[in-house]
Coordinates of C-alpha atoms and ligand atoms in Angstrom, one line a residue:
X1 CA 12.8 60.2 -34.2
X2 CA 14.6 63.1 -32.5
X3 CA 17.6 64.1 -34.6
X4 CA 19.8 64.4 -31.0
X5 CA 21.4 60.8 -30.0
X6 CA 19.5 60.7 -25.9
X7 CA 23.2 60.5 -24.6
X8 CA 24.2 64.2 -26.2
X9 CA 21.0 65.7 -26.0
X10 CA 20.9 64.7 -21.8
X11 CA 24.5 66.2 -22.0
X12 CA 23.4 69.2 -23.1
X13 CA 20.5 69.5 -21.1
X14 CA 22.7 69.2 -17.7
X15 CA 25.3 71.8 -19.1
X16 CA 22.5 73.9 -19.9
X17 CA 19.3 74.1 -19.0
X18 CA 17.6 74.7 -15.5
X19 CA 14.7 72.5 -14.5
X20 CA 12.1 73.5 -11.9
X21 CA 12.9 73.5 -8.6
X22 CA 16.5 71.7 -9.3
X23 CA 20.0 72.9 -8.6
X24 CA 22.1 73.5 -11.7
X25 CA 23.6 71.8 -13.3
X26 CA 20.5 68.9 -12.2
X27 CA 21.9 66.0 -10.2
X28 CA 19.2 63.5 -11.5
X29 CA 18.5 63.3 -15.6
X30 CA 15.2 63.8 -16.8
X31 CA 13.5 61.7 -18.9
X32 CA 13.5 62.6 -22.7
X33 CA 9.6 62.6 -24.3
X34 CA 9.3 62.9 -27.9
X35 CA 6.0 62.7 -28.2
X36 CA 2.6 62.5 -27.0
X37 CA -1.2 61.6 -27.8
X38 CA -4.1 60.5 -25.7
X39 CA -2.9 59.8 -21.7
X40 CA 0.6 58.8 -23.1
X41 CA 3.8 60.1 -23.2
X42 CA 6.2 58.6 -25.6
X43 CA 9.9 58.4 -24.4
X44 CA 13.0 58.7 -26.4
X45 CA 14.2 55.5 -25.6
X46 CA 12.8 53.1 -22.9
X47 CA 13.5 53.7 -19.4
X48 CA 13.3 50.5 -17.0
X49 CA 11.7 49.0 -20.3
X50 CA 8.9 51.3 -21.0
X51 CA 8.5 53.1 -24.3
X52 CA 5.1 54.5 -23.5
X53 CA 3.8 56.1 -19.9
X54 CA 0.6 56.4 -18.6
X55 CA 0.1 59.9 -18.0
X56 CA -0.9 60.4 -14.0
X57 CA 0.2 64.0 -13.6
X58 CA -2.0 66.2 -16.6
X59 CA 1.4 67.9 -17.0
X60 CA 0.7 69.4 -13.6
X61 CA -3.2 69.5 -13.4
X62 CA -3.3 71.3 -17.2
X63 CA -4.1 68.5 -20.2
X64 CA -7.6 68.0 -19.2
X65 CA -8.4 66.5 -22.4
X66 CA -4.9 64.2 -23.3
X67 CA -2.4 65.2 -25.5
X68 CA -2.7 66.1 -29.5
X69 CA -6.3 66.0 -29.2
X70 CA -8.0 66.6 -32.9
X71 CA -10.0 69.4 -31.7
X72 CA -7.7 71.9 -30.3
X73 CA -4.8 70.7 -32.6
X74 CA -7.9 72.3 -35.1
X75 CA -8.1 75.2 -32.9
X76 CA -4.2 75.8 -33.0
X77 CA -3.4 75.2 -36.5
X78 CA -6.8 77.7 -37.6
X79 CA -6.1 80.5 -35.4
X80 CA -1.8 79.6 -36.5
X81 CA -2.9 80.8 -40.1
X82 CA -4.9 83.7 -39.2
X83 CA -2.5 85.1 -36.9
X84 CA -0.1 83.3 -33.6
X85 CA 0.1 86.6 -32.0
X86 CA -0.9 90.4 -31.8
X87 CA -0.2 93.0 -29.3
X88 CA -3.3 93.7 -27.7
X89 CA -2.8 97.7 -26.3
X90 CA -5.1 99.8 -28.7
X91 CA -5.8 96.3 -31.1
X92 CA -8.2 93.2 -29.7
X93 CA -9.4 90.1 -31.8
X94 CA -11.9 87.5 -31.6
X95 CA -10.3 84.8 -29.7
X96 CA -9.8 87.2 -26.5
X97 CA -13.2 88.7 -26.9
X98 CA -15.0 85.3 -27.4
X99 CA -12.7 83.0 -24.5
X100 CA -13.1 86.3 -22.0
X101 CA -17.2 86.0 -22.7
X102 CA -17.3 82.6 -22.2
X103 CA -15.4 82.6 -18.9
X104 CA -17.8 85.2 -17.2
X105 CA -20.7 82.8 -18.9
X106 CA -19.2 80.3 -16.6
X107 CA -17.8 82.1 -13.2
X108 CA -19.8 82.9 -10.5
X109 CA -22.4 85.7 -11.2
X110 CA -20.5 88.7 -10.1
X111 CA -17.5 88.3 -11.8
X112 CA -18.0 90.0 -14.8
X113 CA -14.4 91.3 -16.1
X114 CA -11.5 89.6 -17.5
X115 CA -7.7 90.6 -17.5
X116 CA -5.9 87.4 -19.7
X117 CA -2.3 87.3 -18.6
X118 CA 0.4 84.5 -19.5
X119 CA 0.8 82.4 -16.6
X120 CA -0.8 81.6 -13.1
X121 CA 1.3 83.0 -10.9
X122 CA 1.3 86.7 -13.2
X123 CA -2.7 86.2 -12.7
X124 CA -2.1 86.0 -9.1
X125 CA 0.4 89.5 -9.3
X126 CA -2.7 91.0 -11.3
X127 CA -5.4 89.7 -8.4
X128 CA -3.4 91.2 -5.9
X129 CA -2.7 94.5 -7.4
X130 CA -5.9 94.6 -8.6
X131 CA -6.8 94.1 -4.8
X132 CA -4.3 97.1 -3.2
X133 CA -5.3 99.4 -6.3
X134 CA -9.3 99.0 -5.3
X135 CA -8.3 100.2 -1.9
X136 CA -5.5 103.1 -3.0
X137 CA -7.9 104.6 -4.9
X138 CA -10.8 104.3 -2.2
X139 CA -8.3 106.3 0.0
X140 CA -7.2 104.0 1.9
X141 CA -3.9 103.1 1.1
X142 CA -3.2 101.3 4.4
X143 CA -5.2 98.1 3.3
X144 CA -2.3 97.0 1.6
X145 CA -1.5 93.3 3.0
X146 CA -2.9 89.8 2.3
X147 CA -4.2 87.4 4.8
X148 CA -4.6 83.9 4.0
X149 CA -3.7 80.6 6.3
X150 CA -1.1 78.4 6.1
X151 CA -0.3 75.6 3.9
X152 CA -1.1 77.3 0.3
X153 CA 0.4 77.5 -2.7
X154 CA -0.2 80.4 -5.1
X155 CA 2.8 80.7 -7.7
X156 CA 6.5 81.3 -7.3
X157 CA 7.0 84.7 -8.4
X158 CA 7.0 87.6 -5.4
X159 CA 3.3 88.5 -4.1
X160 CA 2.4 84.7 -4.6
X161 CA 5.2 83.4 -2.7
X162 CA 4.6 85.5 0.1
X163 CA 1.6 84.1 0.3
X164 CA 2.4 80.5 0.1
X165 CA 3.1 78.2 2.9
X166 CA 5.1 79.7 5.4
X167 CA 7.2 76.4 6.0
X168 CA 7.1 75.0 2.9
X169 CA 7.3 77.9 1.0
X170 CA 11.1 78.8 1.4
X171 CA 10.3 82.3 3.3
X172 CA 13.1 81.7 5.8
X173 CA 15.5 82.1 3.0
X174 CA 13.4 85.2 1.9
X175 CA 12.7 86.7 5.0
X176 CA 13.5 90.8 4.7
X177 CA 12.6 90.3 0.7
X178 CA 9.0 89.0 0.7
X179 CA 6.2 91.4 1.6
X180 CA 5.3 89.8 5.4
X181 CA 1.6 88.7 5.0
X182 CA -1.0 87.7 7.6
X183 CA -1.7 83.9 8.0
X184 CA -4.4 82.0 9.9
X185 CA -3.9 78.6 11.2
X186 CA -4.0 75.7 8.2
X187 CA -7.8 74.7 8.0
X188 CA -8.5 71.4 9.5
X189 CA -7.9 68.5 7.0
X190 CA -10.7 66.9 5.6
X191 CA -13.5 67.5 3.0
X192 CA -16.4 66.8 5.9
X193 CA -14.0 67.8 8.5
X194 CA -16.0 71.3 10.2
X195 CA -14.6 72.7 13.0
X196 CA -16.3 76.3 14.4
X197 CA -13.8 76.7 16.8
X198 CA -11.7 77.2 13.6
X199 CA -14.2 79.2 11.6
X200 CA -14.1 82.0 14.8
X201 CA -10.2 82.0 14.2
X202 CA -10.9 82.8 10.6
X203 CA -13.3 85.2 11.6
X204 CA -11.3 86.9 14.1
X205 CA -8.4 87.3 11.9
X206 CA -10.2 88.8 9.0
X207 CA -12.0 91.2 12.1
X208 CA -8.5 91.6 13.8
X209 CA -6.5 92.9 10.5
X210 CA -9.3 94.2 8.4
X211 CA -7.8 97.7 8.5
X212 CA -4.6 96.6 6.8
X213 CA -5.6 93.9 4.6
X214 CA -6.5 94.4 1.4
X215 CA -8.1 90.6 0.7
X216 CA -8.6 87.6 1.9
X217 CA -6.9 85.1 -1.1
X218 CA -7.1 81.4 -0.6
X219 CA -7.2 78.2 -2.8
X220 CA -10.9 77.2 -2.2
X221 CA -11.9 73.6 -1.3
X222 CA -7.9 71.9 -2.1
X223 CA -4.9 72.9 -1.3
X224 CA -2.5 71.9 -4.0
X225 CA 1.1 72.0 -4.4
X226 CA 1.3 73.2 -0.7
X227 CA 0.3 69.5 0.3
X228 CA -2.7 68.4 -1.3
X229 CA -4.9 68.7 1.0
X230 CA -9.0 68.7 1.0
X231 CA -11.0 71.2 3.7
X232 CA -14.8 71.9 4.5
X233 CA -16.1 74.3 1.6
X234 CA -18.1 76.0 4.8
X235 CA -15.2 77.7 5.6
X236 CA -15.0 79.6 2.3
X237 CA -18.9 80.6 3.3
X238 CA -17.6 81.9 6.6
X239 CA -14.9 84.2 4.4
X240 CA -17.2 85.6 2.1
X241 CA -19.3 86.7 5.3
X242 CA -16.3 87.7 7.0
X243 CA -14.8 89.7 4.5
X244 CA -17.9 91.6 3.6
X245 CA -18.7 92.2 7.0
X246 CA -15.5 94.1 7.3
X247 CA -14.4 95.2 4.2
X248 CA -11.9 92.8 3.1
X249 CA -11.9 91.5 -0.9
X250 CA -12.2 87.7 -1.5
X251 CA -9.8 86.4 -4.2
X252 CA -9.9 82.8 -5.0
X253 CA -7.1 81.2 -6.6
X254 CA -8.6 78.4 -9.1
X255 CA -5.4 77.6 -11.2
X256 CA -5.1 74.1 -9.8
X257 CA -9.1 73.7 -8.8
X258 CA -10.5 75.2 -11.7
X259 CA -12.3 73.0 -14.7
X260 CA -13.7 70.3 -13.0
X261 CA -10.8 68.9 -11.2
X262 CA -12.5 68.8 -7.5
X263 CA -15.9 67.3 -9.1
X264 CA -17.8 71.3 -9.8
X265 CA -16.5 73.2 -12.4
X266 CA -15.0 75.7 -10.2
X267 CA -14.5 74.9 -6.3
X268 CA -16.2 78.0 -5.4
X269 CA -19.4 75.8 -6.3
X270 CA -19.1 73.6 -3.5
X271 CA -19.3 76.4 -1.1
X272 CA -21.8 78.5 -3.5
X273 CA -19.9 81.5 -2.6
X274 CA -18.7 83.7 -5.1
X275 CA -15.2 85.4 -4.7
X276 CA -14.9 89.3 -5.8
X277 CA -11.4 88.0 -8.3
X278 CA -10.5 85.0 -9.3
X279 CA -7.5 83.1 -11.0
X280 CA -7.6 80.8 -13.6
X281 CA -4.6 78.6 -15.2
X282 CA -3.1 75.7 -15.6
X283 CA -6.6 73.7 -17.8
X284 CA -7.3 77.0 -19.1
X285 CA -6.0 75.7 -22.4
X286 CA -6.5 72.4 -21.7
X287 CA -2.5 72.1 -21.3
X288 CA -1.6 73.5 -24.5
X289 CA 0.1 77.2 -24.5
X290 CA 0.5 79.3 -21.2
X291 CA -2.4 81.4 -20.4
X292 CA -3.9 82.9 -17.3
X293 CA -7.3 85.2 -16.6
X294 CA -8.2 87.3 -13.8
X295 CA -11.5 88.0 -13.7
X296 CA -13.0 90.3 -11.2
X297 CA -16.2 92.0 -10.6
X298 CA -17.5 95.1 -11.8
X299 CA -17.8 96.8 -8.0
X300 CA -13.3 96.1 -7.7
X301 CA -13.3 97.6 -11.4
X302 CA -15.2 100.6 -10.8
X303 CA -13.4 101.0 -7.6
X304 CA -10.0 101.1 -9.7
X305 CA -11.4 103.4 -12.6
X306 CA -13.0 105.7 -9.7
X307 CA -9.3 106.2 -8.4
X308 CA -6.6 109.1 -9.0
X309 CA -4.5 106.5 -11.3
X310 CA -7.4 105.3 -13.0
X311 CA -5.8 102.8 -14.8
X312 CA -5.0 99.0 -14.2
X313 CA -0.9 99.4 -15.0
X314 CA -0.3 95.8 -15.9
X315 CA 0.0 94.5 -19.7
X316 CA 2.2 91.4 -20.4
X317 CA 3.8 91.5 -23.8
X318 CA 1.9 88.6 -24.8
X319 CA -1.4 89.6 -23.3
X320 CA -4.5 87.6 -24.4
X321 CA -2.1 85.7 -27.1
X322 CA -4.8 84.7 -30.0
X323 CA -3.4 81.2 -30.3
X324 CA -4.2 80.6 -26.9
X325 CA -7.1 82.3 -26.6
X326 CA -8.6 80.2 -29.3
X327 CA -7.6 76.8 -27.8
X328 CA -8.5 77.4 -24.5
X329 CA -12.2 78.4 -26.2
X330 CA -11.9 75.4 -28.1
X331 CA -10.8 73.5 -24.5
X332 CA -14.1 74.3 -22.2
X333 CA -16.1 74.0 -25.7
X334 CA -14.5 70.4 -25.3
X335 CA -15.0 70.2 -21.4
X336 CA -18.5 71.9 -21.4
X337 CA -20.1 69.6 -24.8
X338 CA -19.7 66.1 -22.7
X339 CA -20.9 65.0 -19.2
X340 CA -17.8 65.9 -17.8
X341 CA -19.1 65.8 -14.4
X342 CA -20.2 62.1 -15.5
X343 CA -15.8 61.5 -16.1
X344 CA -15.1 63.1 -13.1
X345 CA -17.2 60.8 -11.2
X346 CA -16.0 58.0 -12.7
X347 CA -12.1 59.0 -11.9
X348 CA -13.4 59.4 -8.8
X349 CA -14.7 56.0 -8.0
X350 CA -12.0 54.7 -9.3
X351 CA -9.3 56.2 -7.1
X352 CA -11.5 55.8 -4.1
X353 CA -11.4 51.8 -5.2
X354 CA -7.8 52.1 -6.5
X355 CA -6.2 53.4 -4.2
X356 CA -7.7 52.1 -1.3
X357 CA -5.4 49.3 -0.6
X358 CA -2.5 52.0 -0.1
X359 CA -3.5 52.8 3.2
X360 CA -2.7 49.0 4.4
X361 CA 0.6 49.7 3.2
X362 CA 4.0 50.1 6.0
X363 CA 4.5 54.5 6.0
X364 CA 1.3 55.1 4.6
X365 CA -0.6 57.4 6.7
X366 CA -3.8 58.4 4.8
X367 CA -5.7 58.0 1.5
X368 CA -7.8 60.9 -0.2
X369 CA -9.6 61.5 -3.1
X370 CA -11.9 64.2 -4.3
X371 CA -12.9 64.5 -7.8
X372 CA -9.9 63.4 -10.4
X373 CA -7.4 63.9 -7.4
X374 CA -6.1 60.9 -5.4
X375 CA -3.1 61.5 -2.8
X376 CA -1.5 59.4 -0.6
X377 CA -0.1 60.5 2.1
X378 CA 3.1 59.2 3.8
X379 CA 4.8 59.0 6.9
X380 CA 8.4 60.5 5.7
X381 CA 9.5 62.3 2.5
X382 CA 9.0 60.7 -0.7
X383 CA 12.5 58.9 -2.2
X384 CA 11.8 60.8 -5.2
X385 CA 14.2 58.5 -7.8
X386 CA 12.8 55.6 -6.5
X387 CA 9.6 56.4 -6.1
X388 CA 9.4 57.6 -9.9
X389 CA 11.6 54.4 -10.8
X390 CA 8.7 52.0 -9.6
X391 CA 6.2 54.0 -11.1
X392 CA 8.0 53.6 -14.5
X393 CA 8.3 50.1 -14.1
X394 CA 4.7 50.1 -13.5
X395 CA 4.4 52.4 -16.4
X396 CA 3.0 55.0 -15.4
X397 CA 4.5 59.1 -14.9
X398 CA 4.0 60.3 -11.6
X399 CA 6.0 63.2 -9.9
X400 CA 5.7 62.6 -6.2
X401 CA 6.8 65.3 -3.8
X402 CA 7.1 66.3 -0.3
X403 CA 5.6 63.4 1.6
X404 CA 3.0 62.4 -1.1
X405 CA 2.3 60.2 -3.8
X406 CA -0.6 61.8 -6.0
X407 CA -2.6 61.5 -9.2
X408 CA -4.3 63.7 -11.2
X409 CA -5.2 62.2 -14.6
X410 CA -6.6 63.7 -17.8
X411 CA -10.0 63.6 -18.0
X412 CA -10.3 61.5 -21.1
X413 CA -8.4 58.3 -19.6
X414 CA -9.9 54.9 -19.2
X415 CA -10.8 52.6 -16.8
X416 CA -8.0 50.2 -17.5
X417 CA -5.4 53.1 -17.5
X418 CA -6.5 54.2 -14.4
X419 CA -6.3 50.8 -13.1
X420 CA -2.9 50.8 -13.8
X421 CA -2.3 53.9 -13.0
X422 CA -3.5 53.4 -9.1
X423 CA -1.1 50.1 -9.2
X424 CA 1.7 52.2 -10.0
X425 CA 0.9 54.7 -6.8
X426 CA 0.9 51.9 -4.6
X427 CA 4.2 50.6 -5.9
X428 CA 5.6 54.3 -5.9
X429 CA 4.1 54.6 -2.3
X430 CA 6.2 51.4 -1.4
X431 CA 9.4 52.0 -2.9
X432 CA 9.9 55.4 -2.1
Ligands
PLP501 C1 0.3 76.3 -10.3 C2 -0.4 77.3 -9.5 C3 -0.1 78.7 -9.5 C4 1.0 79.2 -10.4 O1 0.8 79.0 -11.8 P1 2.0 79.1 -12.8 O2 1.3 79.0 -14.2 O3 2.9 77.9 -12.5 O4 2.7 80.4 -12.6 C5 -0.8 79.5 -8.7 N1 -1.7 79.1 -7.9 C6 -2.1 77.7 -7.8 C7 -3.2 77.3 -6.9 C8 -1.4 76.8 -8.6 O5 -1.7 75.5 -8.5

């Protein structure tokens, strides 16, 4: 039991403590977990007379395997004795060397370099300086901007923002702050959905602004927190050709797609294009500790060493950190040893089935599913409290936003669970 009576401790945590993307103090309490294991979260006290909820969220796309799993609670408590943390200028250690070898084991062929950083959005500061640095020190410092199209979401610290979602992405309040990037139309919704008339306007803006953009850097295949929405993997083909034909990198930003979520282990496999840097998160350790890798290949790291600051000036205090290192090895070990593809199937088909009666439902404008992501679209934005409320009641954790209702369960859930977990979606979709 938590030593802090729920009352007191919710008092304290509205006089003090910031929530994501919440005012402060918060207008809405949170609700209190004290514990976890397998797809459930254990609350404090019931809420609308649930104990236990049915985990639909991952903790934002990261417990692939459920909570206090044996094996990486084995992982953390072995690497815990041996050492939680070393700096790693001038010193390395095992966990780094061994997670780094197996990530460029399982990337894309080119991508053969790994910069481990502690949180998406830092990877996606390291992809892009990486990116500007490969041109600076190929004398041509004007390549300096990002192009990408609309409706992305890439982390909320400065480069990232500016290259999120122009609407949704709060740059009216930041306009004269954020570096102004160059964005091409959103890409036509739908996994089958392939348009040429849109491919030429990607084409003609990577042609158009090649001389001042450094890369091209997109979510491949799903769109995540910017909507959640699916596009053609051909278009991520037509980028690679674009971008080499005029001399633009290619980053992909994997933090939400990466580790099986969309159905391939990365979503640069459905297009069977390989980026030049890429960023991983979020599953990376399986939702355990905050890590992030950059990977890039050797041609950008040559590029950077070949320059007049030869040099990659980035090192987070907490660089490669060995305990997380050694559960996010222990995490694709996990992912990698079973027919995950097999699970990911099977969420699949059970979304698809599951959710399928949402789109009968009064302002419910679309269903979609790909891999172990289900969405439903509505026609307004979400009532948040009572959307959560009804998923509660249902018993189930979902955290709706914008004008969706959305799953993204742990690998590792059930059949039954997910049965419930789709009813709860429905009734979220209906009260909110
Ligand atoms: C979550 C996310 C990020 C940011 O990662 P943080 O760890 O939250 O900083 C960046 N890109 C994508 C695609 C994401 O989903």
């Amino acid at each position: 039991m938590p030593e802090l009576p729920v009352p007191e401790l919710l008092a304290l945590d509205r006089a003090h403590v910031w929530h994501p993307y919440a005012p402060m103090p918060g207008r809405t309490d949170p609700l209190v977990v004290d514990s976890a294991s397998g797809v459930r979260l254990r609350l404090a006290e019931p809420v609308h007379g649930r104990r236990e909820l049915i985990d639909g969220m991952s903790s934002w796309w990261s417990a692939l395997h459920g909570y206090n799993h044996p094996v990486l609670n084995e992982a953390a408590r072995g690497q815990l004795e041996r050492m939680s943390h070393v700096m790693f200028g001038g010193l390395t250690h095992e966990p780094a060397v061994r997670l780094a070898q197996r990530l460029v084991e399982i990337t894309p062929e080119p991508l053969r370099h790994v910069f481990l950083s502690d949180s998406g959005s830092v990877s996606v500061e390291v992809a892009v300086k990486m990116c500007l640095q490969y041109w600076r020190s190929a004398g041509r410092p004007a390549k300096r901007r990002l192009l990408t199209w609309r409706g992305g979401y890439h982390g909320d610290t400065w480069q990232p923002m500016s290259v999120c979602d122009p609407d949704g992405g709060m740059h009216q309040l930041w306009s004269g702050v954020l570096p102004e990037q160059i964005f091409a139309d959103a890409p036509p919704a739908g996994y089958d959905a392939y348009d040429e008339s849109y491919a030429d306007h990607l084409r003609d803006m990577v042609a158009r602004h090649a001389d001042e953009t450094a890369a091209v850097i997109v979510e491949p295949v799903v769109q995540n927190a910017g909507g959640m929405r699916f596009h053609s993997p051909a278009y991520l083909r037509v980028l690679r050709e674009a971008c080499d034909e005029h001399g633009v990198l290619l980053v992909f930003d994997e933090i939400a797609t990466g580790f099986g979520r969309t159905g391939t282990l990365f979503a640069a496999g459905h297009a069977g294009v390989a980026p030049d840097v890429m960023c991983l998160g979020k599953a990376l350790t399986g939702g355990y500790l905050s890590m992030a890798a950059t990977l890039c290949t050797p041609e950008v790291a040559e590029g950077i060493s070949r320059g007049e600051f030869p040099v990659l000036a980035h090192g987070p205090t907490f660089m490669a950190n060995p305990l997380a290192a050694s559960i996010a090895h222990a995490s694709i070990g996990l992912l990698l040893d079973q027919d995950w593809a097999l699970e990911v199937k099977r969420i699949e088909s059970a979304l698809r089935e599951g959710l399928a009666p949402a789109a009968e439902l009064p302002g419910v404008t679309g269903v979609r599913v790909l891999g172990a992501i289900g969405v439903v679209q509505l026609d307004h934005p979400v009532d948040l409290a009572a959307a959560t409320a009804a998923a509660v009641r249902a018993g189930v954790w979902l955290r709706p936003f914008r004008d969706l209702v959305y799953v993204m369960p742990p690998f590792v859930m059930g059949d039954e669970d997910l049965g419930t977990v789709c009813e709860a979606v429905l009734a979220a979709a209906v009260a909110g």
